[in-house]
CSV table of C-alpha atoms in Angstrom, one decimal:
chain,number,residue,atom,x,y,z
A,144,UNK,CA,103.2,65.9,117.7
A,145,UNK,CA,105.6,67.2,120.3
A,146,UNK,CA,104.4,70.0,122.4
A,147,UNK,CA,107.2,72.4,120.8
A,148,UNK,CA,105.9,71.6,117.1
A,149,UNK,CA,102.2,72.3,118.2
A,150,UNK,CA,103.3,75.6,119.6
A,151,UNK,CA,105.3,76.4,116.3
A,152,UNK,CA,102.5,75.4,114.5
A,153,UNK,CA,99.9,77.6,116.4
A,154,UNK,CA,102.2,80.6,116.0
A,155,UNK,CA,102.6,79.9,112.2
A,156,UNK,CA,98.9,79.8,111.8
A,157,UNK,CA,98.2,83.0,114.1
A,158,UNK,CA,100.7,85.0,112.0
A,159,UNK,CA,99.0,83.6,108.7
A,160,UNK,CA,95.7,84.5,110.0
A,161,UNK,CA,96.9,88.0,110.9
A,162,UNK,CA,98.5,88.6,107.6
A,163,UNK,CA,95.5,87.4,105.8
A,164,UNK,CA,93.0,89.5,107.8
A,165,UNK,CA,95.5,92.4,107.0
A,166,UNK,CA,95.5,91.8,103.3
A,167,UNK,CA,91.3,91.5,103.3
A,168,UNK,CA,90.3,94.0,105.9
A,169,UNK,CA,88.6,97.2,105.1
A,170,UNK,CA,90.2,98.6,108.1
A,171,UNK,CA,93.9,99.1,108.7
A,172,UNK,CA,96.2,98.2,111.5
A,173,UNK,CA,97.6,100.7,113.9
A,174,UNK,CA,101.2,101.4,114.1
A,175,UNK,CA,101.3,99.7,117.4
A,176,UNK,CA,99.6,96.9,116.1
A,177,UNK,CA,101.8,96.8,113.0
A,178,UNK,CA,104.9,96.7,115.1
A,179,UNK,CA,103.6,93.9,117.4
A,180,UNK,CA,102.7,91.9,114.4
A,181,UNK,CA,106.2,92.2,113.1
A,182,UNK,CA,107.6,91.4,116.4
A,183,UNK,CA,106.1,87.7,116.3
A,184,UNK,CA,107.5,86.7,112.8
A,185,UNK,CA,110.8,85.3,112.5
A,186,UNK,CA,113.8,87.4,111.2
A,187,UNK,CA,114.6,86.6,107.7
A,188,UNK,CA,117.5,87.6,105.4
A,189,UNK,CA,117.3,91.2,103.8
A,190,UNK,CA,118.8,91.9,100.6
A,191,UNK,CA,120.9,95.3,100.1
A,192,UNK,CA,117.9,96.5,98.2
A,193,UNK,CA,115.7,95.8,101.3
A,194,UNK,CA,117.9,97.6,103.4
A,195,UNK,CA,118.5,100.7,101.3
A,196,UNK,CA,114.5,100.9,101.0
A,197,UNK,CA,114.2,100.9,104.8
A,198,UNK,CA,116.7,103.8,105.1
A,199,UNK,CA,115.0,105.8,102.4
A,200,UNK,CA,111.4,105.2,103.6
A,201,UNK,CA,112.1,106.4,107.3
A,202,UNK,CA,113.6,109.5,105.6
A,203,UNK,CA,110.7,109.9,103.2
A,204,UNK,CA,108.1,109.3,106.2
A,205,UNK,CA,110.2,112.2,108.2
A,206,UNK,CA,110.0,114.3,105.3
A,207,UNK,CA,106.4,114.2,105.3
A,208,UNK,CA,106.0,114.7,108.9
A,209,UNK,CA,108.3,117.8,108.9
A,210,UNK,CA,106.6,119.4,106.0
A,211,UNK,CA,103.0,119.1,107.4
A,212,UNK,CA,104.4,120.3,111.1
A,213,UNK,CA,105.9,123.3,109.4
A,214,UNK,CA,102.7,124.0,107.4
A,215,UNK,CA,100.7,123.5,110.6
A,216,UNK,CA,102.6,126.3,112.4
A,217,UNK,CA,102.0,128.7,109.4
A,218,UNK,CA,98.1,127.9,109.0
A,219,UNK,CA,97.1,126.0,112.0
A,220,UNK,CA,95.0,123.8,110.0
A,221,UNK,CA,94.1,120.5,112.1
A,222,UNK,CA,94.5,118.5,109.0
A,223,UNK,CA,98.3,119.3,109.0
A,224,UNK,CA,98.6,118.6,112.7
A,225,UNK,CA,96.7,115.4,112.6
A,226,UNK,CA,98.6,113.9,109.6
A,227,UNK,CA,101.9,114.9,111.5
A,228,UNK,CA,101.1,112.6,114.2
A,229,UNK,CA,100.2,109.7,111.7
A,230,UNK,CA,103.6,110.3,109.9
A,231,UNK,CA,105.3,109.9,113.1
A,232,UNK,CA,103.5,106.5,113.5
A,233,UNK,CA,104.7,105.6,110.3
A,234,UNK,CA,108.3,106.6,111.3
A,235,UNK,CA,107.9,104.5,114.3
A,236,UNK,CA,106.8,101.4,112.3
A,237,UNK,CA,109.6,101.7,109.8
A,238,UNK,CA,112.2,102.2,112.9
A,239,UNK,CA,111.0,98.9,114.3
A,240,UNK,CA,112.0,97.2,111.3
A,241,UNK,CA,115.5,99.0,111.4
A,242,UNK,CA,115.5,97.8,115.1
A,243,UNK,CA,114.4,94.3,114.4
A,244,UNK,CA,116.9,93.5,111.5
A,245,UNK,CA,119.9,95.7,113.5
A,246,UNK,CA,120.0,98.2,110.3
A,247,UNK,CA,121.6,101.5,111.1
A,248,UNK,CA,119.0,104.4,111.3
A,249,UNK,CA,120.3,107.0,108.8
A,250,UNK,CA,118.5,109.7,110.9
A,251,UNK,CA,120.9,111.3,113.3
A,252,UNK,CA,118.8,113.9,114.3
A,253,UNK,CA,115.0,114.7,114.7
A,254,UNK,CA,115.5,118.4,113.8
A,255,UNK,CA,113.0,119.7,111.4
A,256,UNK,CA,114.2,119.8,107.9
A,257,UNK,CA,117.4,117.9,108.7
A,258,UNK,CA,118.1,114.5,107.0
A,259,UNK,CA,120.8,112.0,106.3
A,260,UNK,CA,120.5,112.2,102.5
A,261,UNK,CA,120.7,115.8,101.1
A,262,UNK,CA,118.0,115.0,98.6
A,263,UNK,CA,115.5,114.9,101.2
A,264,UNK,CA,116.6,118.3,102.9
A,265,UNK,CA,116.6,119.9,99.4
A,266,UNK,CA,112.8,118.3,98.7
A,267,UNK,CA,111.8,119.6,102.4
A,268,UNK,CA,113.0,123.3,101.4
A,269,UNK,CA,111.1,122.9,98.0
A,270,UNK,CA,107.7,121.8,99.5
A,271,UNK,CA,107.8,124.3,102.3
A,272,UNK,CA,108.6,127.2,100.1
A,273,UNK,CA,105.5,126.0,98.0
A,274,UNK,CA,103.3,125.4,100.8
A,275,UNK,CA,103.9,128.9,102.2
A,276,UNK,CA,102.6,130.5,99.3
A,277,UNK,CA,98.9,130.0,100.1
A,278,UNK,CA,96.5,127.6,101.9
A,279,UNK,CA,95.6,126.0,98.6
A,280,UNK,CA,99.3,125.5,97.8
A,281,UNK,CA,99.9,123.9,101.1
A,282,UNK,CA,97.3,121.5,100.5
A,283,UNK,CA,98.5,120.8,97.0
A,284,UNK,CA,102.0,119.8,98.7
A,285,UNK,CA,100.0,117.5,100.7
A,286,UNK,CA,98.6,115.7,97.6
A,287,UNK,CA,102.1,115.8,96.2
A,288,UNK,CA,103.7,114.2,99.1
A,289,UNK,CA,101.1,111.4,99.5
A,290,UNK,CA,101.2,110.7,95.8
A,291,UNK,CA,105.0,110.3,96.1
A,292,UNK,CA,104.6,108.1,99.1
A,293,UNK,CA,102.1,105.8,97.5
A,294,UNK,CA,104.3,105.3,94.2
A,295,UNK,CA,107.5,104.6,96.1
A,296,UNK,CA,105.7,102.3,98.6
A,297,UNK,CA,104.0,100.2,95.7
A,298,UNK,CA,107.4,100.2,93.9
A,299,UNK,CA,109.2,98.8,97.3
A,300,UNK,CA,106.5,96.6,97.9
A,301,UNK,CA,106.9,94.9,94.4
A,302,UNK,CA,110.4,94.7,94.9
A,303,UNK,CA,110.7,92.8,98.2
A,304,UNK,CA,109.9,89.3,99.0
A,305,UNK,CA,110.3,90.2,102.8
A,306,UNK,CA,106.9,89.8,104.6
A,307,UNK,CA,107.8,92.0,107.4
A,308,UNK,CA,108.6,95.0,105.2
A,309,UNK,CA,105.4,93.9,103.1
A,310,UNK,CA,103.3,94.1,106.1
A,311,UNK,CA,104.7,97.7,107.3
A,312,UNK,CA,104.9,99.1,103.7
A,313,UNK,CA,101.1,97.9,103.2
A,314,UNK,CA,100.3,99.9,106.5
A,315,UNK,CA,102.1,102.8,105.3
A,316,UNK,CA,100.5,102.9,101.8
A,317,UNK,CA,96.9,102.6,103.5
A,318,UNK,CA,97.8,105.6,105.5
A,319,UNK,CA,99.0,107.6,102.7
A,320,UNK,CA,95.8,106.8,100.7
A,321,UNK,CA,93.8,108.1,103.7
A,322,UNK,CA,96.0,111.2,103.9
A,323,UNK,CA,95.6,111.7,100.2
A,324,UNK,CA,91.7,111.4,100.3
A,325,UNK,CA,91.8,114.1,103.5
A,326,UNK,CA,94.0,116.6,101.3
A,327,UNK,CA,92.0,116.0,98.3
A,328,UNK,CA,88.6,117.1,99.7
């Protein structure tokens, strides 16, 4: 075998091994590890649904981050601050895919509560309004957001054949499941 073919085969086996480890591991990859993993995989063709999904998902992750950041400012409860940082990592992982595939990031501002699609701005206002009622309501908002994330991620994973998206969305789903457990305690 030529040296180039051996290198290609080694790279492919490494990527497959990492993917299998991700699928069967009880621990999850960090945002940095996930981003690094997708940087080694070849770019493949995305469908219009994949592109729309990525553009929606970065906003959904920003929605969670912005709501939790706002609720942290009200209640100063560490769970909101910790999960705010995690949601930023989720945004960074989706942004890595947008960058890799040269897809326009719909987010033109990082301003809290501002989104490209009015749906997310409206949902942000509704969730913050609910969360301001009481600490119990704020924690319930966290549960609501994470359940929505998990549902949307499961649906998106089932509809794509792109391995990069499956890896990143799997990472996001694992994070959302952890967040849901934290808010449900």
